[in-house]
Coordinates of C-alpha atoms in Angstrom, one line a residue:
M1 CA -11.7 11.7 -48.3
S2 CA -8.5 11.2 -50.8
T3 CA -5.2 8.8 -49.8
N4 CA -2.3 7.8 -51.6
L5 CA -1.5 4.4 -53.5
I6 CA 2.7 3.5 -52.3
P7 CA 3.7 -0.5 -52.9
S8 CA 4.9 -1.8 -49.5
G9 CA 8.0 -3.2 -48.8
N10 CA 12.1 -1.7 -49.4
R11 CA 13.9 -1.4 -52.8
E12 CA 13.0 -4.8 -55.1
V13 CA 12.8 -6.5 -58.3
V14 CA 9.0 -6.5 -58.8
D15 CA 7.5 -9.5 -60.9
A16 CA 4.2 -10.7 -61.8
G17 CA 3.9 -12.2 -58.8
R18 CA 4.5 -9.6 -56.4
A19 CA 2.5 -6.7 -58.8
A20 CA -0.3 -9.3 -57.8
E21 CA 0.5 -9.2 -54.0
I22 CA 0.7 -5.3 -54.0
V23 CA -2.7 -4.8 -56.6
S24 CA -4.5 -7.1 -53.8
E25 CA -2.7 -5.1 -50.8
W26 CA -4.3 -1.6 -52.7
E27 CA -7.9 -2.9 -53.2
E28 CA -7.8 -4.1 -49.7
Q29 CA -6.6 -0.5 -48.8
M30 CA -9.8 0.9 -50.8
T31 CA -12.6 -1.4 -50.0
S32 CA -11.6 -0.8 -46.0
L33 CA -12.8 3.3 -46.4
E34 CA -16.2 4.4 -48.0
N35 CA -16.3 7.2 -50.5
L36 CA -12.3 6.9 -51.0
T37 CA -10.5 8.6 -53.8
I38 CA -6.8 8.5 -55.0
D39 CA -5.4 11.4 -55.5
K40 CA -1.8 9.9 -55.9
V41 CA -0.2 7.0 -56.9
V42 CA 3.9 6.5 -56.4
L43 CA 5.7 3.9 -57.2
T44 CA 9.6 5.1 -57.2
N45 CA 12.5 3.1 -55.8
K46 CA 11.9 -0.3 -57.5
S47 CA 12.0 -2.2 -60.5
Y48 CA 9.1 -3.8 -62.7
T49 CA 9.0 -6.5 -65.1
S50 CA 7.0 -5.5 -68.3
E51 CA 4.5 -8.3 -66.9
A52 CA 4.7 -6.2 -63.7
A53 CA 3.7 -3.5 -65.2
Q54 CA 1.0 -4.7 -67.3
I55 CA -0.6 -6.1 -64.1
L56 CA -0.2 -2.7 -62.1
K57 CA -1.5 -0.8 -65.5
D58 CA -4.6 -2.8 -65.9
F59 CA -5.1 -2.1 -62.1
F60 CA -5.2 1.5 -62.9
L61 CA -7.9 1.4 -65.9
S62 CA -10.5 -1.4 -64.5
S63 CA -10.0 0.1 -60.5
G64 CA -10.5 3.9 -61.8
V65 CA -8.3 5.0 -60.5
A66 CA -6.2 6.6 -63.5
G67 CA -8.8 8.6 -63.7
T68 CA -9.2 10.2 -59.9
T69 CA -5.1 10.7 -59.7
K70 CA -3.8 13.7 -59.5
V71 CA 0.1 13.1 -58.7
A72 CA 1.9 10.4 -60.3
D73 CA 5.4 9.6 -59.2
L74 CA 6.7 7.3 -61.7
S75 CA 10.6 8.0 -60.8
D76 CA 13.0 4.9 -60.1
I77 CA 11.1 2.3 -62.0
I78 CA 13.3 0.9 -64.2
A79 CA 16.6 0.2 -62.3
S80 CA 18.7 -3.0 -63.9
R81 CA 16.0 -3.3 -66.6
M82 CA 17.5 -4.2 -69.6
E83 CA 17.0 -1.3 -72.5
D84 CA 14.0 -2.9 -74.6
E85 CA 11.8 -4.3 -71.5
G86 CA 12.9 -0.9 -69.6
L87 CA 11.2 1.1 -72.2
E88 CA 8.1 -1.2 -72.6
V89 CA 8.0 -0.5 -68.4
L90 CA 8.0 2.9 -69.0
K91 CA 5.6 2.9 -72.0
T92 CA 3.0 0.2 -69.9
I93 CA 2.8 2.4 -66.8
C94 CA 2.8 6.2 -68.9
D95 CA 0.0 4.4 -71.1
A96 CA -2.1 4.6 -68.2
F97 CA -2.2 7.4 -67.3
E98 CA -2.9 8.9 -70.9
N99 CA -6.2 9.4 -70.2
A100 CA -5.8 11.1 -66.7
F101 CA -5.6 14.7 -65.8
L102 CA -2.7 14.7 -64.0
E103 CA -1.5 18.0 -62.5
E104 CA 2.3 16.7 -60.8
V105 CA 4.2 13.8 -62.4
D106 CA 8.0 12.8 -61.9
L107 CA 9.8 10.5 -64.3
S108 CA 13.2 11.0 -62.8
D109 CA 15.5 8.5 -62.2
N110 CA 14.9 6.6 -64.7
A111 CA 17.7 6.3 -67.7
M112 CA 15.9 7.4 -70.7
G113 CA 17.5 8.8 -74.0
S114 CA 15.7 9.0 -77.0
K115 CA 13.8 6.4 -76.9
G116 CA 12.8 7.1 -72.9
V117 CA 11.4 10.5 -73.5
S118 CA 8.9 8.7 -77.1
A119 CA 7.7 6.1 -74.2
C120 CA 6.7 8.6 -72.0
A121 CA 5.0 10.6 -74.2
S122 CA 1.9 9.5 -73.3
V123 CA 1.6 10.6 -69.6
L124 CA 3.2 14.4 -71.2
S125 CA 1.5 14.9 -74.2
A126 CA -2.5 14.7 -73.0
Q127 CA -2.1 16.2 -69.3
A128 CA -1.8 20.3 -71.5
P129 CA -4.9 20.9 -69.6
T130 CA -4.2 19.8 -66.5
L131 CA -0.1 19.5 -65.8
R132 CA 1.1 22.0 -63.6
K133 CA 5.0 20.1 -62.2
L134 CA 7.2 18.4 -64.0
S135 CA 10.1 16.4 -62.8
L136 CA 13.2 15.2 -65.2
C137 CA 16.1 15.0 -62.9
N138 CA 18.8 12.0 -63.4
N139 CA 17.6 11.1 -66.5
G140 CA 20.7 11.0 -68.5
L141 CA 19.0 13.5 -71.1
S142 CA 21.7 14.3 -74.1
D143 CA 21.0 17.6 -76.1
T144 CA 18.9 15.7 -78.7
S145 CA 16.2 13.8 -75.8
M146 CA 16.1 17.4 -74.3
K147 CA 15.5 18.7 -78.0
E148 CA 12.3 16.4 -78.0
V149 CA 10.9 17.1 -74.4
A150 CA 10.7 21.0 -75.6
E151 CA 9.0 19.5 -78.6
V152 CA 5.9 17.5 -76.5
L153 CA 6.6 20.6 -74.0
C154 CA 6.1 23.1 -76.5
R155 CA 3.6 21.6 -79.2
P156 CA -0.1 23.8 -78.9
N157 CA -2.6 22.7 -78.0
E158 CA -6.2 24.1 -80.0
G159 CA -8.9 24.6 -77.9
N160 CA -6.9 24.4 -74.4
E161 CA -6.8 27.4 -71.8
H162 CA -3.3 26.8 -72.1
P163 CA -1.6 27.2 -75.4
T164 CA 1.5 24.7 -74.9
I165 CA 2.1 21.9 -72.1
A166 CA 4.5 24.5 -70.7
H167 CA 2.5 27.7 -70.9
G168 CA 0.8 25.9 -67.7
L169 CA 3.8 25.0 -65.7
T170 CA 4.5 26.3 -62.4
K171 CA 7.2 24.1 -61.4
I172 CA 9.8 22.8 -64.1
H173 CA 13.2 20.9 -62.6
F174 CA 15.6 19.5 -64.7
Y175 CA 18.7 17.9 -63.1
N176 CA 21.8 16.6 -63.3
N177 CA 21.9 15.6 -67.2
M178 CA 23.6 15.8 -70.0
S179 CA 22.2 17.8 -72.1
G180 CA 25.2 20.8 -72.6
D181 CA 24.4 23.6 -75.0
G182 CA 21.6 21.8 -77.0
G183 CA 20.4 21.2 -74.3
C184 CA 19.9 25.2 -72.8
T185 CA 18.4 26.5 -76.1
A186 CA 16.2 23.0 -75.8
F187 CA 15.5 24.4 -72.2
A188 CA 15.0 28.3 -73.2
E189 CA 12.2 27.4 -75.7
I190 CA 10.7 25.9 -72.9
L191 CA 11.0 28.9 -71.0
S192 CA 9.9 31.2 -73.7
N193 CA 6.6 28.9 -73.5
S194 CA 6.2 29.3 -69.9
S195 CA 4.4 31.9 -68.4
R196 CA 3.0 31.0 -64.6
L197 CA 6.6 29.7 -63.1
E198 CA 7.0 29.5 -59.7
D199 CA 9.9 27.0 -59.3
V200 CA 12.6 26.2 -61.6
R201 CA 15.4 23.8 -61.3
F202 CA 18.0 23.8 -64.2
S203 CA 21.3 22.4 -62.8
G204 CA 23.6 20.1 -63.2
T205 CA 23.7 19.8 -67.4
R206 CA 27.3 20.2 -68.6
A207 CA 26.5 23.3 -70.0
G208 CA 29.4 25.4 -71.4
R209 CA 29.5 29.7 -71.5
P210 CA 27.0 29.9 -74.3
G211 CA 24.1 27.1 -73.6
S212 CA 24.4 29.2 -70.0
V213 CA 24.6 32.6 -71.6
R214 CA 20.9 31.6 -73.5
V215 CA 19.0 30.2 -70.2
A216 CA 20.1 33.4 -68.7
E217 CA 18.4 36.1 -71.8
A218 CA 15.6 33.5 -72.2
M219 CA 15.0 34.1 -68.0
D220 CA 15.3 38.3 -68.6
A221 CA 13.1 37.9 -71.9
L222 CA 10.0 36.6 -70.0
G223 CA 9.5 40.1 -68.6
P224 CA 7.9 40.7 -65.4
M225 CA 4.9 38.9 -65.6
G226 CA 6.7 35.8 -67.0
V227 CA 9.3 36.0 -63.5
G228 CA 6.9 37.9 -60.8
N229 CA 5.6 34.6 -59.1
V230 CA 8.9 32.2 -59.1
S231 CA 9.5 31.9 -55.7
R232 CA 12.8 29.1 -56.2
W233 CA 15.6 29.2 -58.9
D234 CA 18.1 26.8 -59.0
L235 CA 20.7 27.2 -61.8
A236 CA 23.8 25.9 -60.1
D237 CA 26.7 24.5 -61.8
N238 CA 25.9 26.8 -65.3
T239 CA 28.3 28.8 -66.7
F240 CA 27.1 31.9 -66.6
G241 CA 29.9 34.1 -66.1
V242 CA 30.0 38.1 -65.6
D243 CA 27.9 38.8 -69.4
G244 CA 25.3 35.7 -67.8
G245 CA 25.6 37.3 -64.3
A246 CA 24.2 40.4 -66.2
A247 CA 21.4 38.8 -68.0
L248 CA 20.3 36.7 -64.7
A249 CA 20.2 40.0 -62.6
K250 CA 17.5 41.8 -65.3
A251 CA 15.3 38.8 -64.5
L252 CA 16.0 38.5 -60.7
A253 CA 14.9 42.2 -60.2
R254 CA 12.0 40.9 -61.6
C255 CA 10.9 38.9 -59.2
P256 CA 9.3 40.0 -55.8
K257 CA 8.5 36.5 -54.7
L258 CA 12.0 34.8 -54.6
V259 CA 12.9 33.2 -51.2
Y260 CA 15.2 30.6 -52.8
L261 CA 18.0 31.0 -55.1
N262 CA 21.5 28.9 -56.0
L263 CA 23.8 30.1 -58.7
R264 CA 26.7 27.7 -56.7
D265 CA 29.7 27.0 -59.0
C266 CA 27.9 29.3 -61.8
T267 CA 31.7 31.0 -62.4
L268 CA 29.6 35.0 -61.4
E269 CA 33.2 36.5 -60.9
D270 CA 33.3 39.5 -58.7
E271 CA 31.5 41.6 -61.2
G272 CA 28.3 38.6 -62.0
T273 CA 27.8 38.8 -58.5
I274 CA 27.4 42.4 -57.6
S275 CA 25.3 42.5 -60.8
V276 CA 23.3 40.0 -58.7
C277 CA 23.1 41.0 -55.3
K278 CA 21.9 45.0 -56.4
A279 CA 19.1 43.1 -58.6
L280 CA 17.9 40.9 -55.0
V281 CA 18.0 44.4 -53.2
E282 CA 15.8 45.7 -56.5
S283 CA 13.4 42.9 -56.5
G284 CA 12.2 43.4 -52.5
C285 CA 12.1 39.3 -52.5
P286 CA 12.2 37.4 -48.8
L287 CA 15.2 36.2 -49.7
Q288 CA 15.6 32.5 -46.8
H289 CA 18.6 30.5 -49.5
L290 CA 21.4 32.0 -50.9
D291 CA 24.6 29.7 -52.4
L292 CA 27.3 31.9 -54.0
S293 CA 29.8 28.7 -53.6
G294 CA 32.4 28.0 -55.9
N295 CA 32.5 31.2 -58.0
E296 CA 35.4 32.8 -57.9
I297 CA 34.4 35.6 -55.9
T298 CA 37.1 37.8 -54.2
S299 CA 36.8 40.0 -51.2
K300 CA 35.5 42.7 -53.7
G301 CA 32.4 40.6 -54.9
A302 CA 32.0 39.6 -51.0
K303 CA 31.9 43.0 -49.6
A304 CA 28.8 43.1 -52.4
V305 CA 27.2 40.6 -50.5
A306 CA 27.4 41.4 -47.3
S307 CA 26.6 45.1 -48.4
I308 CA 23.3 44.1 -49.1
L309 CA 22.8 41.6 -46.3
K310 CA 20.6 44.4 -43.6
S311 CA 18.1 44.0 -46.1
F312 CA 17.9 40.8 -45.6
S313 CA 18.5 40.5 -41.8
S314 CA 14.5 39.0 -41.2
T315 CA 14.2 36.6 -43.4
L316 CA 17.6 34.8 -44.6
T317 CA 18.0 31.4 -42.9
V318 CA 20.8 29.8 -45.2
L319 CA 23.8 31.7 -46.6
F320 CA 26.5 29.3 -48.7
M321 CA 29.8 30.9 -49.9
E322 CA 32.3 28.4 -49.5
E323 CA 35.0 27.7 -52.1
N324 CA 35.8 30.7 -53.4
E325 CA 38.5 33.0 -53.2
M326 CA 37.6 36.3 -50.7
T327 CA 40.4 35.9 -47.7
S328 CA 39.8 37.1 -44.2
R329 CA 39.4 40.6 -46.0
G330 CA 35.8 39.0 -47.3
V331 CA 35.3 37.2 -44.5
A332 CA 35.8 39.7 -42.2
A333 CA 33.4 41.9 -44.3
I334 CA 30.2 39.2 -44.4
A335 CA 30.4 38.7 -40.6
D336 CA 30.8 42.3 -39.4
A337 CA 28.1 42.9 -41.7
I338 CA 26.0 40.0 -39.9
S339 CA 27.1 41.6 -36.3
A340 CA 26.3 44.7 -37.6
C341 CA 22.5 43.8 -39.0
D342 CA 21.5 41.6 -36.0
M343 CA 21.3 38.3 -38.3
S344 CA 18.6 36.0 -36.1
A345 CA 17.1 34.3 -38.7
L346 CA 20.3 32.8 -39.8
Q347 CA 20.2 29.2 -39.2
E348 CA 23.3 27.4 -41.4
V349 CA 26.1 29.2 -42.8
K350 CA 29.1 27.6 -44.9
L351 CA 32.3 29.7 -45.8
G352 CA 35.1 26.7 -46.1
M353 CA 37.9 27.2 -48.4
N354 CA 38.2 30.8 -48.8
E355 CA 41.3 30.9 -47.8
C356 CA 40.3 32.8 -44.7
G357 CA 43.2 33.4 -42.3
N358 CA 42.8 34.6 -39.0
I359 CA 42.0 38.1 -39.2
G360 CA 38.5 36.0 -40.2
G361 CA 38.4 33.9 -38.0
R362 CA 38.1 36.3 -35.1
A363 CA 35.4 38.2 -37.5
I364 CA 33.6 35.0 -37.4
V365 CA 33.7 34.5 -33.5
A366 CA 32.8 37.8 -32.7
A367 CA 29.7 37.4 -34.8
A368 CA 28.4 34.6 -32.8
P369 CA 25.6 36.4 -30.4
K370 CA 24.1 38.1 -33.7
M371 CA 23.1 34.1 -35.5
S372 CA 20.9 32.8 -32.1
C373 CA 18.9 30.4 -34.2
L374 CA 22.4 29.0 -36.2
K375 CA 22.1 25.3 -35.9
K376 CA 25.2 24.0 -38.1
I377 CA 28.4 26.5 -39.3
E378 CA 31.3 25.1 -41.5
L379 CA 34.1 26.8 -41.9
D380 CA 37.0 23.8 -42.8
A381 CA 39.9 23.8 -45.1
N382 CA 40.7 27.8 -44.5
M383 CA 43.4 28.9 -42.6
F384 CA 43.3 29.5 -39.1
S385 CA 45.6 29.1 -36.1
E386 CA 45.0 26.7 -33.0
E387 CA 44.1 29.6 -31.2
V388 CA 41.5 30.7 -33.4
V389 CA 40.3 27.9 -33.8
E390 CA 39.9 27.4 -29.9
L391 CA 38.1 30.5 -30.4
L392 CA 35.9 29.3 -32.7
H393 CA 34.8 26.2 -30.8
D394 CA 33.9 27.7 -27.9
A395 CA 31.9 30.5 -29.9
Y396 CA 30.1 28.0 -31.5
G397 CA 30.1 24.6 -30.1
E398 CA 28.9 21.7 -31.7
L399 CA 27.1 23.8 -34.3
L400 CA 30.5 24.2 -35.8
V401 CA 31.1 21.4 -38.3
E402 CA 34.6 19.5 -37.5
M403 CA 37.7 21.2 -39.2
E404 CA 39.7 18.5 -40.4
D405 CA 41.5 20.2 -43.5
N406 CA 42.5 23.6 -41.5
D407 CA 45.6 24.6 -42.0
D408 CA 47.5 25.6 -38.7
E409 CA 50.6 26.1 -40.1
E410 CA 50.9 29.6 -41.8
D411 CA 49.0 32.2 -42.0
P412 CA 47.7 33.4 -45.1
D413 CA 46.8 37.1 -43.9
E414 CA 50.4 38.0 -43.5
D415 CA 50.6 38.2 -47.7
L416 CA 47.2 40.7 -47.7
E417 CA 47.8 44.6 -48.8
E418 CA 46.9 46.8 -46.1
E419 CA 43.7 48.1 -47.3
D420 CA 42.9 50.2 -50.3
E421 CA 41.2 53.3 -48.3
E422 CA 39.8 53.5 -52.0
D423 CA 38.0 49.5 -51.4
V424 CA 34.8 50.9 -50.0
D425 CA 34.1 53.6 -52.6
E426 CA 34.8 50.8 -55.6
L427 CA 32.6 48.7 -54.1
T428 CA 30.0 51.6 -54.0
S429 CA 30.7 52.7 -57.4
A430 CA 30.6 49.0 -58.6
L431 CA 26.9 48.6 -57.4
D432 CA 25.4 52.2 -58.8
G433 CA 27.0 51.3 -62.0
V434 CA 25.0 48.0 -62.5
K435 CA 22.3 48.6 -65.0
I436 CA 19.6 45.8 -63.9

């Protein structure tokens, strides 16, 4: 029988006395059941002093827990500690698992920097044969720190099944760091050493255009074998642009198992969006979550998204396209596509802040019956009249999130030029012309 070790109580500073109490609780837990194996240790959401860390380390080693643990959640364990003590705590706790056979390590929410990477090296470098999942989110990693992480993960490991730690990883999460373009280069190196990825998050890293494109190109360079098992790509807040979007598309077209794609705030614009849309259809993936918010998408890009919805009508549960420039024309295209293909799997839709007026609003009203499993729809910061707002409330009821920032004083649809008869042909041509 296996179980987890988790300290009792709420968020707190754990000193030596409290650490001794925790160890006592764990010992009682372990002796109360026969043949008990500990496969997961969770230390998160508490701040440990150096003395407490040593007590926990001694327990992990003397009890044999370190030898059976497969998952170590070491996130958020040094909050409020001064730098020297925080580094000592990280090193002490990580050293306890140096000779373990960990499959998953989470070091998120620890202010690390280069010194922190060195302090945690033992829990990473010694796990080459077994480590499969790694999370380093909100660690304040600079470009230099990311280079050190890449060195650890890409260092050759002779005699092991996997030539590097990166080679065996199925999950890798880097989020909300400040590594910039240099961090992108380091992450691209990690990708180039990977071959079994399934869940990738590289977002919120202050990446510029050059670095973001390097990541996209590294994804593409992995080839069908490298990305064929990926089910989740979270690449939000990278600056891919049109060129990066084209490189992304090449990789996405080779992801037949993809269910989650987050490209929020990636400056894809219409051309990049069209490339991504064609790639998703080409991959034949069972897409469930699509976020293209904040990409400067106009009605042209919106129509590209609308044109592929039928391909995912039975799988797509989340569609986020807020904070774009789709206008009523683009929003109506998406709503009409939903009405035409019956998106009964959809549970959450975001189309807010899109310069949308009454034409788009009425199209959304008409689409309501085709979203039978919908749980929430967000349309705020558009420009619907009071009449259309009332129609939306009638159609969606409590599912419609409050529209506090709706502007009902002007109708942006009055400024829309008449639909060009060649728009559809132009879109079709654009989709056909994108080379994946």
